[in-house]
PDB file of C-alpha atoms in Angstrom:
ATOM      1  CA  ASN A   9     -43.288   0.043  30.881  1.00 65.00           C
ATOM      2  CA  GLY A  10     -40.105  -1.225  32.799  1.00 80.00           C
ATOM      3  CA  SER A  11     -38.509  -2.711  29.830  1.00 91.00           C
ATOM      4  CA  THR A  12     -34.424  -2.843  29.488  1.00 95.00           C
ATOM      5  CA  VAL A  13     -32.096  -3.376  26.560  1.00 96.00           C
ATOM      6  CA  SER A  14     -28.611  -4.701  27.386  1.00 97.00           C
ATOM      7  CA  VAL A  15     -25.896  -4.786  24.817  1.00 97.00           C
ATOM      8  CA  LYS A  16     -22.704  -6.825  25.162  1.00 96.00           C
ATOM      9  CA  ILE A  17     -19.827  -6.247  22.900  1.00 95.00           C
ATOM     10  CA  GLY A  18     -17.394  -8.893  23.542  1.00 91.00           C
ATOM     11  CA  SER A  19     -17.096  -9.285  27.181  1.00 92.00           C
ATOM     12  CA  GLN A  20     -18.555  -5.926  28.166  1.00 94.00           C
ATOM     13  CA  SER A  21     -22.163  -4.998  28.633  1.00 96.00           C
ATOM     14  CA  PHE A  22     -23.709  -1.619  28.328  1.00 97.00           C
ATOM     15  CA  THR A  23     -27.396  -0.510  29.066  1.00 96.00           C
ATOM     16  CA  ALA A  24     -29.331   0.913  26.114  1.00 96.00           C
ATOM     17  CA  VAL A  25     -31.841   3.742  26.494  1.00 95.00           C
ATOM     18  CA  VAL A  26     -35.236   2.451  25.697  1.00 94.00           C
ATOM     19  CA  THR A  27     -38.032   5.024  24.233  1.00 92.00           C
ATOM     20  CA  GLY A  28     -41.095   3.335  23.205  1.00 87.00           C
ATOM     21  CA  ASN A  29     -40.485   0.252  20.994  1.00 87.00           C
ATOM     22  CA  SER A  30     -37.109   1.636  20.035  1.00 93.00           C
ATOM     23  CA  TRP A  31     -33.587   1.477  21.870  1.00 95.00           C
ATOM     24  CA  THR A  32     -30.509   3.313  21.297  1.00 96.00           C
ATOM     25  CA  LEU A  33     -26.751   2.794  22.657  1.00 97.00           C
ATOM     26  CA  GLU A  34     -24.614   5.538  21.903  1.00 96.00           C
ATOM     27  CA  MET A  35     -21.005   4.117  21.903  1.00 94.00           C
ATOM     28  CA  THR A  36     -18.286   7.055  22.816  1.00 94.00           C
ATOM     29  CA  SER A  37     -14.631   6.517  22.663  1.00 89.00           C
ATOM     30  CA  ALA A  38     -14.697   6.229  26.497  1.00 93.00           C
ATOM     31  CA  LYS A  39     -17.161   3.364  26.195  1.00 93.00           C
ATOM     32  CA  TRP A  40     -14.986   1.633  23.461  1.00 90.00           C
ATOM     33  CA  ALA A  41     -12.115   1.945  25.648  1.00 89.00           C
ATOM     34  CA  GLN A  42     -14.042  -0.366  27.856  1.00 92.00           C
ATOM     35  CA  VAL A  43     -14.350  -3.206  25.297  1.00 91.00           C
ATOM     36  CA  PRO A  44     -11.023  -5.196  25.986  1.00 88.00           C
ATOM     37  CA  GLU A  45     -11.345  -7.401  22.959  1.00 85.00           C
ATOM     38  CA  SER A  46     -10.546  -6.639  19.305  1.00 83.00           C
ATOM     39  CA  GLY A  47     -11.014  -8.575  16.107  1.00 85.00           C
ATOM     40  CA  GLN A  48     -13.973 -10.609  15.164  1.00 88.00           C
ATOM     41  CA  GLN A  49     -16.428 -10.458  18.201  1.00 92.00           C
ATOM     42  CA  SER A  50     -20.236 -10.604  18.721  1.00 93.00           C
ATOM     43  CA  ILE A  51     -22.750  -7.964  19.673  1.00 96.00           C
ATOM     44  CA  VAL A  52     -25.380  -9.739  21.669  1.00 97.00           C
ATOM     45  CA  VAL A  53     -28.503  -7.600  22.651  1.00 97.00           C
ATOM     46  CA  THR A  54     -30.960  -8.822  25.287  1.00 97.00           C
ATOM     47  CA  ALA A  55     -34.401  -7.021  25.691  1.00 96.00           C
ATOM     48  CA  VAL A  56     -36.421  -7.877  28.915  1.00 95.00           C
ATOM     49  CA  ASP A  57     -39.878  -6.325  29.344  1.00 91.00           C
ATOM     50  CA  GLY A  58     -41.639  -5.281  32.393  1.00 88.00           C
ATOM     51  CA  ALA A  59     -43.053  -8.814  33.091  1.00 90.00           C
ATOM     52  CA  GLY A  60     -39.648 -10.403  32.978  1.00 90.00           C
ATOM     53  CA  ASN A  61     -40.025 -11.759  29.309  1.00 92.00           C
ATOM     54  CA  SER A  62     -36.650 -11.749  27.561  1.00 94.00           C
ATOM     55  CA  ASN A  63     -35.325 -11.971  23.903  1.00 95.00           C
ATOM     56  CA  THR A  64     -31.948 -12.148  22.600  1.00 96.00           C
ATOM     57  CA  THR A  65     -30.511 -11.646  19.129  1.00 97.00           C
ATOM     58  CA  SER A  66     -26.726 -11.287  18.125  1.00 96.00           C
ATOM     59  CA  THR A  67     -24.643 -10.120  15.170  1.00 95.00           C
ATOM     60  CA  PRO A  68     -20.922 -10.509  14.325  1.00 94.00           C
ATOM     61  CA  VAL A  69     -18.637  -7.378  14.290  1.00 91.00           C
ATOM     62  CA  ASN A  70     -14.937  -6.952  13.548  1.00 87.00           C
ATOM     63  CA  ILE A  71     -13.587  -4.403  15.976  1.00 88.00           C
ATOM     64  CA  ILE A  72     -10.465  -2.773  14.765  1.00 87.00           C
ATOM     65  CA  LEU A  73      -9.203   0.138  16.955  1.00 83.00           C
ATOM     66  CA  THR A  74      -5.664   0.276  16.171  1.00 89.00           C
ATOM     67  CA  GLN A  75      -4.018   2.781  13.500  1.00 93.00           C
ATOM     68  CA  PRO A  76      -2.226   1.236  10.732  1.00 97.00           C
ATOM     69  CA  VAL A  77       1.420   2.035  10.439  1.00 97.00           C
ATOM     70  CA  VAL A  78       3.004   2.257   7.064  1.00 98.00           C
ATOM     71  CA  THR A  79       6.767   2.653   6.227  1.00 98.00           C
ATOM     72  CA  VAL A  80       8.471   3.098   2.675  1.00 98.00           C
ATOM     73  CA  THR A  81      11.721   0.872   2.434  1.00 98.00           C
ATOM     74  CA  THR A  82      12.036   1.464  -1.427  1.00 98.00           C
ATOM     75  CA  GLN A  83      11.589   4.873  -2.503  1.00 98.00           C
ATOM     76  CA  PHE A  84       9.798   5.329  -6.021  1.00 98.00           C
ATOM     77  CA  ALA A  85      12.384   4.801  -8.746  1.00 97.00           C
ATOM     78  CA  GLY A  86      14.873   3.600  -6.126  1.00 97.00           C
ATOM     79  CA  ASP A  87      15.778   7.047  -4.590  1.00 97.00           C
ATOM     80  CA  GLY A  88      12.963   9.581  -5.353  1.00 97.00           C
ATOM     81  CA  LEU A  89      14.729  10.711  -8.653  1.00 97.00           C
ATOM     82  CA  LEU A  90      13.070   9.662 -11.815  1.00 97.00           C
ATOM     83  CA  THR A  91      15.587   9.924 -14.697  1.00 95.00           C
ATOM     84  CA  PHE A  92      15.227   9.722 -18.331  1.00 93.00           C
ATOM     85  CA  LEU A  93      16.357   6.068 -18.693  1.00 90.00           C
ATOM     86  CA  GLU A  94      14.105   5.106 -15.627  1.00 95.00           C
ATOM     87  CA  SER A  95      11.293   6.746 -17.342  1.00 96.00           C
ATOM     88  CA  GLU A  96      11.505   4.277 -20.241  1.00 94.00           C
ATOM     89  CA  THR A  97      10.607   1.045 -17.907  1.00 96.00           C
ATOM     90  CA  ALA A  98       8.220   0.611 -15.251  1.00 97.00           C
ATOM     91  CA  GLN A  99       9.214   1.671 -11.632  1.00 98.00           C
ATOM     92  CA  SER A 100       8.069   0.941  -8.217  1.00 98.00           C
ATOM     93  CA  ILE A 101       7.519   1.813  -4.559  1.00 98.00           C
ATOM     94  CA  GLY A 102       7.249  -0.293  -1.727  1.00 98.00           C
ATOM     95  CA  GLY A 103       7.433  -1.005   1.928  1.00 98.00           C
ATOM     96  CA  THR A 104       6.162  -2.720   5.157  1.00 98.00           C
ATOM     97  CA  SER A 105       3.214  -2.192   7.426  1.00 98.00           C
ATOM     98  CA  THR A 106       1.861  -3.074  10.904  1.00 96.00           C
ATOM     99  CA  ASN A 107      -1.664  -3.191  12.086  1.00 95.00           C
ATOM    100  CA  LEU A 108      -2.878  -4.091   8.407  1.00 95.00           C
ATOM    101  CA  GLN A 109      -4.216  -7.364   7.380  1.00 93.00           C
ATOM    102  CA  THR A 110      -3.649  -9.267   3.993  1.00 96.00           C
ATOM    103  CA  GLY A 111      -5.580  -7.654   1.355  1.00 96.00           C
ATOM    104  CA  ASP A 112      -5.704  -4.321   3.305  1.00 97.00           C
ATOM    105  CA  ILE A 113      -4.925  -1.432   1.118  1.00 98.00           C
ATOM    106  CA  VAL A 114      -1.753   1.009   0.891  1.00 98.00           C
ATOM    107  CA  ARG A 115      -2.954   4.026  -1.210  1.00 98.00           C
ATOM    108  CA  VAL A 116      -0.100   5.907  -3.038  1.00 98.00           C
ATOM    109  CA  THR A 117      -0.832   9.439  -4.263  1.00 98.00           C
ATOM    110  CA  PHE A 118       1.520  11.060  -6.762  1.00 98.00           C
ATOM    111  CA  GLN A 119       1.170  14.554  -8.448  1.00 98.00           C
ATOM    112  CA  SER A 120       0.377  14.396 -12.234  1.00 97.00           C
ATOM    113  CA  SER A 121      -0.529  16.706 -14.853  1.00 96.00           C
ATOM    114  CA  ASN A 122      -4.071  15.301 -14.985  1.00 95.00           C
ATOM    115  CA  GLY A 123      -4.415  16.047 -11.147  1.00 96.00           C
ATOM    116  CA  PRO A 124      -3.622  13.595  -8.240  1.00 97.00           C
ATOM    117  CA  LEU A 125      -2.555   9.877  -9.645  1.00 98.00           C
ATOM    118  CA  VAL A 126      -3.844   7.477  -6.895  1.00 98.00           C
ATOM    119  CA  ARG A 127      -3.073   3.842  -7.130  1.00 98.00           C
ATOM    120  CA  ASP A 128      -3.669   1.134  -4.590  1.00 98.00           C
ATOM    121  CA  ALA A 129      -1.316  -1.834  -3.371  1.00 98.00           C
ATOM    122  CA  LEU A 130      -2.562  -4.672  -1.644  1.00 98.00           C
ATOM    123  CA  VAL A 131      -0.982  -5.808   1.704  1.00 98.00           C
ATOM    124  CA  GLN A 132       0.798  -9.030   1.582  1.00 98.00           C
ATOM    125  CA  ALA A 133       0.716 -11.867   4.496  1.00 97.00           C
ATOM    126  CA  ASN A 134       4.101 -10.506   5.780  1.00 97.00           C
ATOM    127  CA  GLY A 135       2.896  -6.950   5.859  1.00 97.00           C
ATOM    128  CA  SER A 136       4.751  -5.911   2.817  1.00 98.00           C
ATOM    129  CA  TRP A 137       3.327  -3.908  -0.030  1.00 98.00           C
ATOM    130  CA  SER A 138       4.736  -2.741  -3.700  1.00 98.00           C
ATOM    131  CA  LEU A 139       3.333  -0.508  -6.194  1.00 98.00           C
ATOM    132  CA  GLN A 140       4.497  -0.388  -9.738  1.00 98.00           C
ATOM    133  CA  LEU A 141       3.712   2.535 -12.497  1.00 98.00           C
ATOM    134  CA  SER A 142       3.899   1.884 -15.961  1.00 97.00           C
ATOM    135  CA  VAL A 143       5.670   3.862 -18.517  1.00 97.00           C
ATOM    136  CA  ALA A 144       2.256   5.409 -19.735  1.00 96.00           C
ATOM    137  CA  GLU A 145       1.291   6.168 -16.077  1.00 97.00           C
ATOM    138  CA  MET A 146       4.649   7.858 -15.559  1.00 97.00           C
ATOM    139  CA  SER A 147       4.477  10.204 -18.600  1.00 96.00           C
ATOM    140  CA  THR A 148       2.065  12.228 -16.452  1.00 96.00           C
ATOM    141  CA  LEU A 149       3.900  12.581 -13.369  1.00 97.00           C
ATOM    142  CA  GLN A 150       4.853  15.821 -11.914  1.00 98.00           C
ATOM    143  CA  ALA A 151       7.604  16.501  -9.158  1.00 98.00           C
ATOM    144  CA  GLY A 152       6.303  17.022  -5.577  1.00 97.00           C
ATOM    145  CA  ALA A 153       5.094  15.051  -2.710  1.00 98.00           C
ATOM    146  CA  ILE A 154       4.089  11.375  -2.738  1.00 98.00           C
ATOM    147  CA  THR A 155       1.614  10.338  -0.026  1.00 98.00           C
ATOM    148  CA  VAL A 156       1.545   6.850   1.268  1.00 98.00           C
ATOM    149  CA  GLN A 157      -1.370   5.866   3.308  1.00 98.00           C
ATOM    150  CA  GLY A 158      -2.576   2.444   4.843  1.00 98.00           C
ATOM    151  CA  ILE A 159      -6.120   1.649   5.100  1.00 97.00           C
ATOM    152  CA  ASP A 160      -7.667  -1.261   6.786  1.00 95.00           C
ATOM    153  CA  LYS A 161     -11.117  -2.875   6.590  1.00 91.00           C
ATOM    154  CA  ALA A 162     -12.558  -0.641   9.385  1.00 90.00           C
ATOM    155  CA  ASN A 163     -11.320   2.460   7.360  1.00 93.00           C
ATOM    156  CA  ASN A 164      -8.729   3.255   9.812  1.00 95.00           C
ATOM    157  CA  THR A 165      -5.868   5.301   8.323  1.00 97.00           C
ATOM    158  CA  GLY A 166      -2.184   5.702   8.811  1.00 97.00           C
ATOM    159  CA  SER A 167       0.334   7.678   6.734  1.00 98.00           C
ATOM    160  CA  ALA A 168       4.017   7.035   6.035  1.00 98.00           C
ATOM    161  CA  THR A 169       6.200   9.920   7.254  1.00 96.00           C
ATOM    162  CA  ASN A 170       9.471   8.839   5.358  1.00 97.00           C
ATOM    163  CA  VAL A 171       8.362   9.275   1.909  1.00 98.00           C
ATOM    164  CA  THR A 172      11.062  11.073  -0.451  1.00 98.00           C
ATOM    165  CA  PRO A 173       9.422  13.666  -2.649  1.00 98.00           C
ATOM    166  CA  LEU A 174       9.683  13.073  -6.091  1.00 98.00           C
ATOM    167  CA  ILE A 175      12.449  14.816  -8.371  1.00 98.00           C
ATOM    168  CA  ILE A 176      12.126  14.361 -12.231  1.00 97.00           C
ATOM    169  CA  ASP A 177      14.954  14.935 -14.429  1.00 95.00           C
ATOM    170  CA  LEU A 178      14.074  13.885 -17.878  1.00 93.00           C
ATOM    171  CA  THR A 179      17.166  15.075 -19.584  1.00 90.00           C
ATOM    172  CA  PRO A 180      18.243  12.321 -22.104  1.00 85.00           C
ATOM    173  CA  PRO A 181      21.996  11.015 -21.922  1.00 75.00           C
ATOM    174  CA  THR A 182      24.400  12.949 -23.999  1.00 72.00           C
ATOM    175  CA  TYR A 183      26.263   9.871 -25.186  1.00 68.00           C
ATOM    176  CA  ALA A 184      25.308   6.508 -27.119  1.00 68.00           C
ATOM    177  CA  VAL A 185      25.994   2.940 -26.021  1.00 75.00           C
ATOM    178  CA  ILE A 186      26.904   0.725 -29.223  1.00 75.00           C
ATOM    179  CA  MET A 187      27.307  -3.079 -28.877  1.00 77.00           C
ATOM    180  CA  ASP A 188      29.958  -4.689 -30.929  1.00 77.00           C
ATOM    181  CA  GLN A 189      28.950  -7.897 -32.916  1.00 80.00           C
ATOM    182  CA  VAL A 190      29.093 -10.762 -30.854  1.00 76.00           C
ATOM    183  CA  THR A 191      31.780 -13.367 -31.829  1.00 71.00           C
ATOM    184  CA  GLY A 192      32.386 -11.098 -34.573  1.00 71.00           C
ATOM    185  CA  ASN A 193      29.647 -12.131 -36.795  1.00 79.00           C
ATOM    186  CA  ASN A 194      26.605 -12.323 -34.266  1.00 79.00           C
ATOM    187  CA  LEU A 195      26.776 -16.221 -34.686  1.00 78.00           C
ATOM    188  CA  VAL A 196      27.625 -18.275 -31.721  1.00 76.00           C
ATOM    189  CA  ASN A 197      28.545 -21.973 -32.244  1.00 76.00           C
ATOM    190  CA  ALA A 198      28.845 -24.920 -29.839  1.00 75.00           C
ATOM    191  CA  THR A 199      32.610 -24.715 -29.803  1.00 76.00           C
ATOM    192  CA  GLU A 200      32.473 -21.277 -28.492  1.00 68.00           C
ATOM    193  CA  ILE A 201      30.054 -21.973 -25.814  1.00 73.00           C
ATOM    194  CA  VAL A 202      32.094 -25.030 -24.763  1.00 72.00           C
ATOM    195  CA  ASN A 203      35.508 -23.291 -24.438  1.00 73.00           C
ATOM    196  CA  GLY A 204      33.915 -20.337 -22.779  1.00 72.00           C
ATOM    197  CA  LEU A 205      35.066 -17.795 -25.591  1.00 70.00           C
ATOM    198  CA  VAL A 206      31.923 -15.782 -25.893  1.00 77.00           C
ATOM    199  CA  SER A 207      32.492 -12.105 -25.055  1.00 79.00           C
ATOM    200  CA  ILE A 208      29.904  -9.401 -25.400  1.00 80.00           C
ATOM    201  CA  THR A 209      31.662  -6.002 -25.725  1.00 80.00           C
ATOM    202  CA  GLY A 210      30.795  -2.637 -26.873  1.00 74.00           C
ATOM    203  CA  HIS A 211      31.787   1.076 -26.642  1.00 72.00           C
ATOM    204  CA  THR A 212      30.482   4.492 -25.835  1.00 72.00           C
ATOM    205  CA  THR A 213      30.649   7.811 -27.625  1.00 63.00           C
ATOM    206  CA  ALA A 214      31.833   9.589 -24.239  1.00 63.00           C
ATOM    207  CA  ASN A 215      34.379   8.601 -21.669  1.00 63.00           C
ATOM    208  CA  LEU A 216      32.393   6.690 -18.909  1.00 62.00           C
ATOM    209  CA  ALA A 217      35.188   5.221 -17.196  1.00 69.00           C
ATOM    210  CA  GLY A 218      34.087   4.049 -13.805  1.00 62.00           C
ATOM    211  CA  GLN A 219      30.232   3.819 -14.671  1.00 63.00           C
ATOM    212  CA  GLN A 220      28.114   0.868 -15.006  1.00 61.00           C
ATOM    213  CA  VAL A 221      26.787  -0.401 -18.191  1.00 61.00           C
TER     214      VAL A 221
END
């Protein structure tokens, strides 16, 4: 019947296939490569019948064709090794990202005794992200690979390649840390504070010379 349908994405126009009262435009990767714009754009559809009558409609679209890039700058528990003492407090993993927007997701997957433990962190305005696991969550962790994957609003994904596999050593320390009474009686008065005479001291049941307490 001589009808045509033109589809304009950003500044690039394409011709759709018209069959009866339906039309279809198959957007291949080669066609997407012809669209120079990205981000918030409009798709404008113009139909012209055989008599030259036309009608136009449009819809907004968010074009995201770049793959997220995610990097880990703080390995889980600081170095990828979870010790007994570290397992007693919440631990984090974090890093940076590009090609992700505020509120996009960085998905971190750990190995656990209950199957994969999957947690999501939100990307901040500067591209950073951080995820913290609670003591209860860490109680199920198993040693092995940690995967970190950035996911944008268009569901494009990108995985970090510098993630340290998790090592777990929950052997408790073989020593005790003992704190002496503060000021000798655990009472601190104003004179002691003003004179700067308050010391907090203690000892251990093993020789830890050079170690940090």
